[in-house]
Coordinates of C-alpha atoms in Angstrom, one line a residue:
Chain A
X1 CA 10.2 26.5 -29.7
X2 CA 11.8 23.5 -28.9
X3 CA 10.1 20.4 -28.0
X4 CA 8.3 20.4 -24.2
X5 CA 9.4 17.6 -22.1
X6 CA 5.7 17.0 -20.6
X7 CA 6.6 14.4 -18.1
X8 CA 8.8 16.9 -16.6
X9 CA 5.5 17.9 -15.0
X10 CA 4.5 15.1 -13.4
X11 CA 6.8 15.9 -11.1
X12 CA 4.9 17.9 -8.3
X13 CA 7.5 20.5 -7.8
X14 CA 7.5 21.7 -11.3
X15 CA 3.7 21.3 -11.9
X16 CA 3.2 23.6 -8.2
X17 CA 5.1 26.5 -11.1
X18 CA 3.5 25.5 -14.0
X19 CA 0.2 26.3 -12.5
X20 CA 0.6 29.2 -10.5
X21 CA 1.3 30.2 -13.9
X22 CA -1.5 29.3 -15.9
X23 CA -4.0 30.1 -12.9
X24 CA -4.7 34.2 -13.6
X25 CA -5.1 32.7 -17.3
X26 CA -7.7 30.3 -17.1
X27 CA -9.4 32.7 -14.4
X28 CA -9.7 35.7 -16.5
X29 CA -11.4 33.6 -19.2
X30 CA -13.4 32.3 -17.0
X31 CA -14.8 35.8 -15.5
X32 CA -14.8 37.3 -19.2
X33 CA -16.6 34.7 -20.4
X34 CA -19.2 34.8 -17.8
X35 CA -19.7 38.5 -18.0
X36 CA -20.5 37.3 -21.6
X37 CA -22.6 34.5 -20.9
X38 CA -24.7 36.6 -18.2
X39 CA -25.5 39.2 -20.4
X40 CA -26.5 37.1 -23.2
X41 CA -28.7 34.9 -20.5
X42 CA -30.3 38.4 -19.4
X43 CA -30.8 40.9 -22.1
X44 CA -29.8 38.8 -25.4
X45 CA -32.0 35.6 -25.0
X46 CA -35.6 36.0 -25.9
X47 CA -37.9 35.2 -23.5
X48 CA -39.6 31.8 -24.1
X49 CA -42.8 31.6 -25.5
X50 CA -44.1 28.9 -23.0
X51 CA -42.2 29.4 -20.2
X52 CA -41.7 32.7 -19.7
X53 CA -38.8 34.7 -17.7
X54 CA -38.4 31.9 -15.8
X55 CA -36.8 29.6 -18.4
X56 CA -33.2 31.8 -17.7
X57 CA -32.3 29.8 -14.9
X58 CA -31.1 26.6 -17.6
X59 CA -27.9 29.2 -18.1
X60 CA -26.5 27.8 -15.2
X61 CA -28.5 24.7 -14.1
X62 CA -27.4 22.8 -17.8
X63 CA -23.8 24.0 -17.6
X64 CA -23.7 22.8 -14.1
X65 CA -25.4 19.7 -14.6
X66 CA -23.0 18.8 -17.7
X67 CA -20.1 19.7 -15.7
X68 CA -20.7 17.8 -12.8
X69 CA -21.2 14.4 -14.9
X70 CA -18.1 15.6 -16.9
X71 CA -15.9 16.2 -13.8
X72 CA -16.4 13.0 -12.7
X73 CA -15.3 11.3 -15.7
X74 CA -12.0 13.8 -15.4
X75 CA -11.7 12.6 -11.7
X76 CA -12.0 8.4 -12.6
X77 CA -9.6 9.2 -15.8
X78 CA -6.6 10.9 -13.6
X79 CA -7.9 7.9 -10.6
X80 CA -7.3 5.3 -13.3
X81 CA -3.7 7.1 -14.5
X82 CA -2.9 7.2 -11.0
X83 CA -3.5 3.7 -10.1
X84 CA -1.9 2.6 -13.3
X85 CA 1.1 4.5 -13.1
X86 CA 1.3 5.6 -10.1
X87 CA 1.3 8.9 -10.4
X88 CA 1.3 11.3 -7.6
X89 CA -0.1 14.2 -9.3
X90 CA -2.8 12.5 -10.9
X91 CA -4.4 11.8 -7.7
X92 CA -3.7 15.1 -6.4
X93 CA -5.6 16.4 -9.6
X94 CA -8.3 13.8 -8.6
X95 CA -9.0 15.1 -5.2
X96 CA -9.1 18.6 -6.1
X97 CA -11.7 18.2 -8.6
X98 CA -13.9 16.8 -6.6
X99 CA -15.3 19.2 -4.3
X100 CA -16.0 21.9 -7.3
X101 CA -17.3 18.8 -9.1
X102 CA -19.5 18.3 -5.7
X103 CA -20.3 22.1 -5.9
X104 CA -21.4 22.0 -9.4
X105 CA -23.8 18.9 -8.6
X106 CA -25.7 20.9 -5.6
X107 CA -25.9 23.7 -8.1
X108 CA -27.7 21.8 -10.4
X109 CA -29.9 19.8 -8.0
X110 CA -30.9 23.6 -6.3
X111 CA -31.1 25.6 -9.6
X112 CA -33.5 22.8 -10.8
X113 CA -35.7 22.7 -8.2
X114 CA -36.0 26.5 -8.3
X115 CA -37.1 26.0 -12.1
X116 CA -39.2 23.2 -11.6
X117 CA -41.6 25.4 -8.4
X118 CA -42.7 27.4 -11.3
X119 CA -43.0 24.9 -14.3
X120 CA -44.3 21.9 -12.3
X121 CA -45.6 22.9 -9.2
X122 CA -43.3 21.3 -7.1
X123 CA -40.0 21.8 -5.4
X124 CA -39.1 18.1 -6.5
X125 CA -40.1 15.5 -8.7
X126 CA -38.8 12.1 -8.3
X127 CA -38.1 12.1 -12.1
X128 CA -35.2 9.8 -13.7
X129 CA -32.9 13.3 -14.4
X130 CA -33.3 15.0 -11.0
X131 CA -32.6 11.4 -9.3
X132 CA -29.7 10.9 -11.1
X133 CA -28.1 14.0 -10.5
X134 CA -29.0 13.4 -7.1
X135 CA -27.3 9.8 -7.1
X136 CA -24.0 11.3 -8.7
X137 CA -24.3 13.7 -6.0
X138 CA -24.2 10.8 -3.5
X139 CA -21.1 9.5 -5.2
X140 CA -19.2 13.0 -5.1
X141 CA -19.7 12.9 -1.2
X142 CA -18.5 9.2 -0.8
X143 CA -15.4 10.1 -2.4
X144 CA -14.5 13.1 -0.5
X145 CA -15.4 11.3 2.9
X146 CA -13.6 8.5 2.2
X147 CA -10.4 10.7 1.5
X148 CA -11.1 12.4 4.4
X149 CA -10.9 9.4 6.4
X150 CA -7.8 8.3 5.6
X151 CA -5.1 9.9 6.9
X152 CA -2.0 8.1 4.9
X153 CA -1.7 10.2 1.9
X154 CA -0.7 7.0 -0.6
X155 CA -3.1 4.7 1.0
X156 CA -6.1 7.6 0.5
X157 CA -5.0 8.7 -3.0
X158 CA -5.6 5.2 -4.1
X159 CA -9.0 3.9 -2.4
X160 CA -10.4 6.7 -3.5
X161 CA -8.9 6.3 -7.1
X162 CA -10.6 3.0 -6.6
X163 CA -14.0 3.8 -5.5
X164 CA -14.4 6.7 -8.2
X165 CA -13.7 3.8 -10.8
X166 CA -16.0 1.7 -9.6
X167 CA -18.2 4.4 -8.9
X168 CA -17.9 5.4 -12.8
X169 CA -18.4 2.1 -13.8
X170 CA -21.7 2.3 -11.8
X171 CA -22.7 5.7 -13.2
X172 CA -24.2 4.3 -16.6
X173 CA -26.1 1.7 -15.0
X174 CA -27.3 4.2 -12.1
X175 CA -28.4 6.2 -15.0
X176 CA -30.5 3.7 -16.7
X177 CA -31.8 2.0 -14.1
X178 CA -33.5 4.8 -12.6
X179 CA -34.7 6.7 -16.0
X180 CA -36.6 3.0 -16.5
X181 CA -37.8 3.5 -13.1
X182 CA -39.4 7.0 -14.3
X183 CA -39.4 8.9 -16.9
X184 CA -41.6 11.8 -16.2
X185 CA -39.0 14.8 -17.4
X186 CA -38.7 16.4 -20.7
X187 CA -36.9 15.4 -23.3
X188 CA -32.8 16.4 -23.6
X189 CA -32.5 20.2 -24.4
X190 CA -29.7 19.7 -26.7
X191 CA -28.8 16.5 -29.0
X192 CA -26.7 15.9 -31.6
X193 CA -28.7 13.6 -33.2
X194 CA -31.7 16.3 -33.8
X195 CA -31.6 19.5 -34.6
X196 CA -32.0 21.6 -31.2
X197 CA -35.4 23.1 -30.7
X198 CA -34.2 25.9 -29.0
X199 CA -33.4 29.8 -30.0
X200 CA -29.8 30.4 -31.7
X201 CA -29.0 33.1 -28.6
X202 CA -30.1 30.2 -26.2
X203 CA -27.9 27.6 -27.3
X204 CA -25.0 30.2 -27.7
X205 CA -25.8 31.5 -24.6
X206 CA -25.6 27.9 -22.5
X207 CA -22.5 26.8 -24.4
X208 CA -20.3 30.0 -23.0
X209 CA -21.8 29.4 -19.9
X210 CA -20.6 25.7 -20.3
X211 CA -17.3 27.2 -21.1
X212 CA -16.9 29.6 -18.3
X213 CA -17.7 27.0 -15.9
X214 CA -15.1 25.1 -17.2
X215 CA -12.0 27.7 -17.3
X216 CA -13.5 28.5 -14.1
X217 CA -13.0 24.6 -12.7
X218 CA -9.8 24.6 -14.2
X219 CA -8.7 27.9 -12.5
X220 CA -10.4 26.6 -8.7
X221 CA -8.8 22.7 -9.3
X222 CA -5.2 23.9 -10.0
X223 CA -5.2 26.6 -7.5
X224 CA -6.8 23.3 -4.7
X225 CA -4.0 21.6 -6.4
X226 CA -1.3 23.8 -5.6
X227 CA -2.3 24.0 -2.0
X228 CA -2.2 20.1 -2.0
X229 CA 0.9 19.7 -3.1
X230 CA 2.5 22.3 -0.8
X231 CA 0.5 20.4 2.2
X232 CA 1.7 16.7 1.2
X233 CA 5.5 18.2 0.3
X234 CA 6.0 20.3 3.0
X235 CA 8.9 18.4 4.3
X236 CA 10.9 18.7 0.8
X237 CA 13.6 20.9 0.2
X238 CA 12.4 22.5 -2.6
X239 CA 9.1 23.7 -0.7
X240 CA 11.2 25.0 2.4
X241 CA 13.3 27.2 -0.2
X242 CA 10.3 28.4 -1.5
X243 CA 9.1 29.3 2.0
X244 CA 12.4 31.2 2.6
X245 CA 11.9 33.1 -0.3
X246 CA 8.3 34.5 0.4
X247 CA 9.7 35.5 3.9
Chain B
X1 CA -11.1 -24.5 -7.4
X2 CA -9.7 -25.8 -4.6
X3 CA -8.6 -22.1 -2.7
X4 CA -12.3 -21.4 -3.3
X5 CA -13.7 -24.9 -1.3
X6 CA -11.2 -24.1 1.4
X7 CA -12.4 -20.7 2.1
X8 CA -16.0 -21.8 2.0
X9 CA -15.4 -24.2 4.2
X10 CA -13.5 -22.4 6.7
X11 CA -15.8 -19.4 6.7
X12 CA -19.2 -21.7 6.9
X13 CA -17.1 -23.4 10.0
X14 CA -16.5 -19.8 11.8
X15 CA -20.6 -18.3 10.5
X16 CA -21.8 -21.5 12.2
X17 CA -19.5 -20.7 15.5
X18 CA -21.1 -17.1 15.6
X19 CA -24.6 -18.1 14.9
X20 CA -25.9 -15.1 17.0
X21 CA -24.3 -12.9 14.4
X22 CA -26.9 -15.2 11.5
X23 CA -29.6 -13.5 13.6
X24 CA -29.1 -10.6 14.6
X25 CA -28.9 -9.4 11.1
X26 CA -31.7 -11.2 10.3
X27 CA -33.7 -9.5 13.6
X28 CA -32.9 -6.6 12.5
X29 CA -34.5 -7.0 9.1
X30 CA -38.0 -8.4 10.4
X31 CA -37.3 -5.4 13.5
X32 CA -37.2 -2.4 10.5
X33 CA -40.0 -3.6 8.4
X34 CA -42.3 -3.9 11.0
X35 CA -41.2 -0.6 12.1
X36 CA -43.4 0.7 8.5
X37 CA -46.6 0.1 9.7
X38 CA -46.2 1.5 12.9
X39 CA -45.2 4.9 11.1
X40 CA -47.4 5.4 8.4
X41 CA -50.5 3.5 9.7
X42 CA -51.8 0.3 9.3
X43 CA -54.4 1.0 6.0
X44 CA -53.8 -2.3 4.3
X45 CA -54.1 -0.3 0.4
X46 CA -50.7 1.4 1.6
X47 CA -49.0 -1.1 3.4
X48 CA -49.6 -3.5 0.2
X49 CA -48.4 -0.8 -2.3
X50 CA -45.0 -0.2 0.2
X51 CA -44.5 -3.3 1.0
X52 CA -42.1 -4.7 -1.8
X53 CA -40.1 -1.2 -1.6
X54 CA -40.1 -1.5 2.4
X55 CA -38.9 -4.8 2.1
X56 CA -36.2 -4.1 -0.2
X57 CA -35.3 -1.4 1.3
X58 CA -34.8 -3.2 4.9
X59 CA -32.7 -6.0 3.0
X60 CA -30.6 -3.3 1.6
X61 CA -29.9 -1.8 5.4
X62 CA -29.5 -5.4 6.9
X63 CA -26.9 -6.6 4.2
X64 CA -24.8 -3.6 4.6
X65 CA -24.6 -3.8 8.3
X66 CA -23.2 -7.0 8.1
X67 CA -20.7 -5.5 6.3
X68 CA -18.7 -4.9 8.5
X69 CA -17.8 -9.1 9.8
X70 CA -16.8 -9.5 6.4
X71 CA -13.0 -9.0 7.0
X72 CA -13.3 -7.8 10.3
X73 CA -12.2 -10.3 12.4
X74 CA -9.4 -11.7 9.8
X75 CA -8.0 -8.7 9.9
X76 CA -7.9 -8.3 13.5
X77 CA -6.1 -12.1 14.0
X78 CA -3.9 -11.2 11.3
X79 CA -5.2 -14.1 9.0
X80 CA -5.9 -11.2 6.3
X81 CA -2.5 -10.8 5.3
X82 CA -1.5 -13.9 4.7
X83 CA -4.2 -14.6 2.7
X84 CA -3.2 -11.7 0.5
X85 CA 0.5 -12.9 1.1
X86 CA -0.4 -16.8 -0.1
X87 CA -0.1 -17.2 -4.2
X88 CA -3.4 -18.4 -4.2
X89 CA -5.6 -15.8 -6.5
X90 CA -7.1 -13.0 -3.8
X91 CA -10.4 -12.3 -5.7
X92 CA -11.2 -16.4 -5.1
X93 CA -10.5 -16.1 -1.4
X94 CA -13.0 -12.9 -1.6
X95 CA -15.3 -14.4 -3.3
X96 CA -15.6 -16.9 -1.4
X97 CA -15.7 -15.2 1.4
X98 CA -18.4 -12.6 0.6
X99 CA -20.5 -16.1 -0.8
X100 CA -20.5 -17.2 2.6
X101 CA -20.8 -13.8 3.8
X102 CA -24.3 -13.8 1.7
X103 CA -25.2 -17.4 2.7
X104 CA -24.8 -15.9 6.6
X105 CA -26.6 -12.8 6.1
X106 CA -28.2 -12.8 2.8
X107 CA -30.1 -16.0 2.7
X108 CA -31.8 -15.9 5.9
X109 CA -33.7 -12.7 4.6
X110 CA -34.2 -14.2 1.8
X111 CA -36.2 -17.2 3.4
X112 CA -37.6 -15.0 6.1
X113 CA -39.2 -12.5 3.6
X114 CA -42.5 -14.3 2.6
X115 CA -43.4 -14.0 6.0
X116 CA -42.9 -10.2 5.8
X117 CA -44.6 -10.2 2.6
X118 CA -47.8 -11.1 4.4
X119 CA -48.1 -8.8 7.0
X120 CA -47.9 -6.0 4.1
X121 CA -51.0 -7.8 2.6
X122 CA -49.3 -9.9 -0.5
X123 CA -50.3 -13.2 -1.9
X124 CA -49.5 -15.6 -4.5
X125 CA -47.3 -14.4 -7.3
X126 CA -45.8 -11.2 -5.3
X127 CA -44.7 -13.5 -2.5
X128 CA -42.9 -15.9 -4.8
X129 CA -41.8 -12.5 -6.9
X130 CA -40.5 -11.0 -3.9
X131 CA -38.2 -14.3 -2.8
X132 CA -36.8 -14.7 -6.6
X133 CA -36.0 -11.1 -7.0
X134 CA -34.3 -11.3 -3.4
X135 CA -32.6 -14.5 -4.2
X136 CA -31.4 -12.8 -7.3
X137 CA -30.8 -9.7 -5.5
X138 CA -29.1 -10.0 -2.1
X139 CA -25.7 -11.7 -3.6
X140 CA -25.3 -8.7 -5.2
X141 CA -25.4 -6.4 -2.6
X142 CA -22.6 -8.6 -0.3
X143 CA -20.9 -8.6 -4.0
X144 CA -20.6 -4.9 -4.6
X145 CA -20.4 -4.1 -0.4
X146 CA -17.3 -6.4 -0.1
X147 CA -15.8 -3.8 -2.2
X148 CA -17.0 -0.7 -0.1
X149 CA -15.9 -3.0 3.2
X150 CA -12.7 -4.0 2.0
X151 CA -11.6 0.4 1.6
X152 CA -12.9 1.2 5.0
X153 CA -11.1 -1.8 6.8
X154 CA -9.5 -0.7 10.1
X155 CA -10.4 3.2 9.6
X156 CA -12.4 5.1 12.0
X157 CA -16.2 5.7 11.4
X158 CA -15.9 2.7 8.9
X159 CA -19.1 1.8 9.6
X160 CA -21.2 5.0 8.4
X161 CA -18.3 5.7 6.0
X162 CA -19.5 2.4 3.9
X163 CA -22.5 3.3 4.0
X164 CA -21.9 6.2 2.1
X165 CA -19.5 4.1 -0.2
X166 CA -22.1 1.7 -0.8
X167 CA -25.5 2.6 -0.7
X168 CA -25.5 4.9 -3.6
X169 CA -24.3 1.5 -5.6
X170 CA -27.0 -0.5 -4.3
X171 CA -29.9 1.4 -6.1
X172 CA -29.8 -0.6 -9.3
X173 CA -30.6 -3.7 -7.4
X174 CA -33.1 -1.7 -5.4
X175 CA -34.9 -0.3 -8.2
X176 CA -35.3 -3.5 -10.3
X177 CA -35.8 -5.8 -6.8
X178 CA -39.0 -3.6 -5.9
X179 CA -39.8 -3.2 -9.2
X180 CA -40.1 -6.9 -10.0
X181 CA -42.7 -7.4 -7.1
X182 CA -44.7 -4.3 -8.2
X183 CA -44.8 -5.5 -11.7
X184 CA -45.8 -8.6 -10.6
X185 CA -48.8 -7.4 -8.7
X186 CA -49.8 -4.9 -11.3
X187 CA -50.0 -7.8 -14.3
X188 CA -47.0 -6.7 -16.5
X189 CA -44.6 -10.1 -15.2
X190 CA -41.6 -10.1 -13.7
X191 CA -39.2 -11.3 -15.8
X192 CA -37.7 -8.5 -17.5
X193 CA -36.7 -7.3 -13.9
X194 CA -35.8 -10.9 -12.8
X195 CA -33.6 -11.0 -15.8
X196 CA -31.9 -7.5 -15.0
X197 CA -31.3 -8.6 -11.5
X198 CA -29.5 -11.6 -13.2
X199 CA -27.7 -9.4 -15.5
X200 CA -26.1 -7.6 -12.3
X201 CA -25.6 -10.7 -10.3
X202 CA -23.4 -12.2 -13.3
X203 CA -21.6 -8.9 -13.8
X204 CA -20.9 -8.4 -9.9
X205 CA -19.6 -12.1 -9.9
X206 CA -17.4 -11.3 -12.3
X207 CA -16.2 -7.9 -12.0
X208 CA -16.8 -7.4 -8.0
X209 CA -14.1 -9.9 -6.6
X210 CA -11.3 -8.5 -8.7
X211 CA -12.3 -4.5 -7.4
X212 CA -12.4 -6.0 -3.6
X213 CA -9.3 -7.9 -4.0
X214 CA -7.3 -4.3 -5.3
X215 CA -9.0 -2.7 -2.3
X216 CA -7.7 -4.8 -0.2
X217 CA -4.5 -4.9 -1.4
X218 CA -4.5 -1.2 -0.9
X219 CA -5.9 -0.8 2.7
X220 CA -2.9 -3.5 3.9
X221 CA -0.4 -2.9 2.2

């Protein structure tokens, strides 16, 4: 195999074949791997001793909270190659993570409010986790308004690559601020610093989870991806062939 | 040095043309927060235990309606662009603007909150609490807003577009601004929250003007 010329697909035309190619990949993963995950979040995982049946619902609030924070950080890092560089397909890549990255965040806020009815009492708790994801929510829907209001591609690509740096700048101090302004939530399922408390089958369990959610954001941002480029190319040569050649 | 003193001397000249603008922001502050009591009822226990948040929370809405004079009006007359077109540093010319900016619409809540601060029932400490923490406070929020105004500039529905922008960004200040007041009042001291709201201000001094500046540079170019 010879050597790859990567920058070759930074070009949008080539990238809009390199990922129709690698789409049915990353989506089979991602449905095999949650076939996986489901089953062991159902009939593998033992129930918990103290919180019952209920507990299952982390499967999919924890990989959705952990992938909302981490597609953010995705979205600022191909903002900040964008703005650097200026890249076109960076900031395409940016704008079509965000609306799964939005999805994820509502999944978690709503998955953990369903969990928290039974365990606390209460719909929702103004504790320093819920707030936060709440907040990061906030920031998911600034970005996508403000590209929405722009209608000059260039100029909209790179205010919003702006105000997702700024706003990932702000997310640490977001964080902290409000978890000193409460702290009423458990401790971290899982860190790396301690051993985790939890059952082997539950940890295993999240992690595919984790992963399936990410194939599956892979899959969902190159397919938004593909349709983005087609939109801002469509007066290119190379998109009109292709047009001729679906006809 | 010397772009700075021009552009805070030509913006205080233009804020003290347009004084009606000084007040109606600062109307519209004392307007909200009386709006409070009138809603939830005038039990003086409640309206002393909101009162710092209500406060804060009425600064927060004041200073990012203002917003929107920020570069408003330079932009419409042009002057905008060749201010970004001059080889004088843009963040300095931001910065001074948004200090004026705070000095037009920050200050004035500043001096008028002890006032406020009464009618929620607080005394003493709180009252000088709740003007530090404001003092401390409200530069901030014309700091970090000049960024949110400077990306909207000249699109439609920029006004309830910044507010999305911005207001997520404010709560930091938010958080330790009411804090400080309620820590005051409940004997723990203010100054680790003072000194927080510091922390911020020095940050968004230096960081702020240099995000505005590449905002602005994008919206005209």
């Amino acid at each position: 195999m010879g050597k790859i010329n990567w920058y070759k697909y930074a070009s949008p035309a080539s990238f809009y074949g390199l990922a129709g190619k690698l789409i049915p990949g990353f989506a089979t993963l991602s449905v095999v791997l949650f076939i996986i995950g489901l089953y062991i979040s159902f009939f593998v995982a033992p129930t918990d001793a103290q919180q019952g049946e209920a507990y299952r619902i982390i499967f999919i609030h924890v990989p959705a909270a952990w992938m909302s924070m981490f597609i953010y950080v995705v979205m600022a890092a191909y903002s900040g190659i964008g703005l650097a560089f200026n890249t076109r397909l960076s900031a395409m890549m940016a704008s079509s993570l965000a609306p799964t990255g939005a999805l994820f965040a509502a999944i978690a806020l709503f998955t953990g409010s369903f969990w928290g009815k039974p365990m606390w009492g209460a719909w929702w708790v103004w504790d320093a986790r819920l707030t936060s994801q709440l907040i990061l929510f906030f920031l998911y829907v600034g970005y996508i308004s403000l590209q929405a209001a722009i209608d000059d591609p260039r100029r909209s690509d790179r205010a919003s690559a702006l105000i997702a740096l700024v706003g990932v700048v702000n997310v640490p101090i977001i964080y902290f601020s409000v978890k000193w302004w409460n702290t009423l939530h458990q401790g971290a399922s899982i860190s790396f610093t301690k051993a985790p408390t939890m059952a082997y089958t539950m940890v295993a369990g999240m992690l595919i989870m984790a992963a399936a959610c990410w194939m599956y954001t892979i899959a969902v941002a190159l397919y938004r991806v593909r349709i983005i480029i087609l939109e801002r190319e469509r007066h290119s040569v190379w998109v009109s062939e292709l047009m001729e050649k679906i006809k | 040095m010397n772009t700075l003193t021009w552009v805070l001397k030509r913006d205080m000249l233009l804020a003290m043309r347009r004084k009606s603008d000084v007040l109606t922001t600062l109307f519209f502050f004392v307007i909200m927060t009386s709006l409070f009591p009138l809603g939830v009822g005038p039990e003086p226990q409640l309206l002393k235990a909101m009162g710092p948040g209500v406060v804060w929370v009425a600064a927060l809405l004041a200073s990012m309606l203002s917003l929107g004079r920020l570069f408003a009006a330079d932009h419409a007359d042009g002057t905008l662009e060749q201010m970004l077109l001059a080889p004088e540093s843009l963040a300095l010319i931001v910065l001074g603007k948004t200090l004026v900016h705070w000095i037009a619409s920050g200050l004035p809540l500043v001096l008028i909150a002890p006032f406020l601060g009464l009618q929620f029932g607080m005394n003493g400490d709180a009252l000088w609490v709740l003007v530090a923490s404001l003092l401390l406070g409200t530069p901030v929020l014309s700091l970090v807003g000049a960024i949110g105004a400077s990306l909207t500039l000249g699109l439609r529905g920029g006004g309830i577009l910044v507010s999305l922008l911005v207001l997520p960004l404010y709560i930091p200040v938010l958080i330790f601004g009411a804090g400080a007041v309620d820590a005051s009042t409940s004997g723990l001291g203010a100054q680790g929250h003072l000194s927080i709201l510091g922390a911020l201000l020095v940050l968004a001094l230096l960081a702020t003007p240099m995000a505005s500046a590449a905002a602005l540079r994008i919206s005209l170019e």
